[in-house]
């Protein structure tokens, strides 16, 4: 076999080979790919059930070649709870935007995490409601102009951006919580590792895993795809720091180190 | 299983659900139905089942949605204010063609209202409740035995038609104790759940449970499909109890707790020589319209008793023969406001005397 025949880049098996409806430069597509790669990595496509939420990612089932159940706006963690309890040996994930998870669905996400549901939650934070035309989200940055914060988000009136990955870390039921970004090749590679970890958490039955992904919505930000990537670095990461805030592997490591003393 | 038990209505509905094979319960406490989650919390784990006290009624109905999407028998229960919160999930379940059982042990409203018996949720139950124009299968037990029997029937009908079922009880039926003879689930052949999500396995086609239809004409076709199922229900699944309707000149109608009181009043009327019969709808959707059409070929008067200011009476009016008169007697719920048999008998006697 010569080098020309050695594939260096393969389409994930868990994704269908179709064109997505996302806007140019939207990173929902990149996040879909990271999820699919993680499913492929653990060879769980056949036993995975996706839970679609309401937002630009609602067409999950058009792109993932897996069984999918769609849930009402914000309720995906409750729907996923029902799915996982009925089929405990399946890999179940929700895929939610910030409007979905951090506004209407705050109660559902906090309680699913607190119960320690064996789920993987993929949380795409683009600081706005994409599908409905760029309104203010709980994650909208202070001063950020949106269609419902035309003078910029006023923290005195609207509160401050919510940091979900940190917030959920406080709950004992959360086994893994991290924030990544997909704005640079280096960050994408790091995000892929974290995504795998989030699914490994479930594959090993360790409890609730949460990955927040900082992603672009060039359309509603009114920026080009490249400018949008730059905004993630310049404006979003300072407010939403990247990192792993809770890690069962770390806890395990600490426990075994302690045992060795 | 031929023992007789002395149990509460709320326990009976839980026992019926377990006997029907339900192993998943998701709920949130609210009076006067909390005996149901309490019973399930105690009985499900030893059966290998799952009980979750959800964070809210919204959480509970969506857990039901998820479990039902996997093809298992699952239920939730609540009372009026909680059922209002479940309407979003019910609309989604109806749109997603998911079966499942929702028990509503009604209390009085609107708002926080009170915890006494009410039939003011009739419209909400039978006319859709949530958005989008759908129906639930709605069953109205009037005894503890029926709480058990209809819980079983609700699961079978729901699975057969892929429509969520609601058992519409009230705080009297839920809280009172009566004799119950438990029995095994009747043998029925139900369609395979070949739509349930379970992970693709070796299937080539994925399964999708959804209610979003954006393609040209897709949603209209979907809604016609749902509508045809409602028509099938109307044709085949309407259930009612008829008493002395053959020679009746006046038909009394009532459901649930009111039907119990009305039955006593009808017996009093017969004893007084009045030609009175009774139709008690057991399914509120599908409404047993044909029973009324048939009975009002002879009886030209129908008297509808309800614990509200007139809701089922609208369906009765739509069902009777053209020249039959429909009268209504009821009152909104409020503490201590259940009518007595004597009070209903007085109404029956007055309408019997009244010339059309
Ligand atoms: C109960 C309810 N309220 C509001 C909506 C309208 N709605 C659809 S998507 C959406 C926001 C989605 O934003 P987000 O979760 O951030 O996802 P994105 O579109 O940005 O990917 C809203 C408010 C709805 N479908 N249901
Ligand atoms: S509106 Fe925003 S989030 Fe939605 S597809 Fe377009 S870029 Fe992506």
XYZ file of C-alpha atoms and ligand atoms in Angstrom, chain A residues 22-23 26 28 56 126 130-131 216-220, ligand 2:
21
model
C -26.324 24.818 9.701
C -25.246 28.304 8.644
C -21.622 27.462 12.581
C -22.838 22.813 15.670
C -30.696 24.780 15.842
C -23.070 30.247 21.642
C -29.718 30.779 17.500
C -32.832 29.236 16.049
C -19.991 30.272 17.162
C -23.254 31.589 15.835
C -21.879 33.820 13.060
C -25.354 34.509 11.723
C -26.740 36.039 14.866
S -28.375 30.411 13.676
Fe -26.430 30.283 14.716
S -26.480 28.369 15.887
Fe -28.106 28.304 14.365
S -27.244 27.245 12.610
Fe -26.983 29.428 12.252
S -24.980 29.906 13.077
Fe -25.573 27.917 13.909
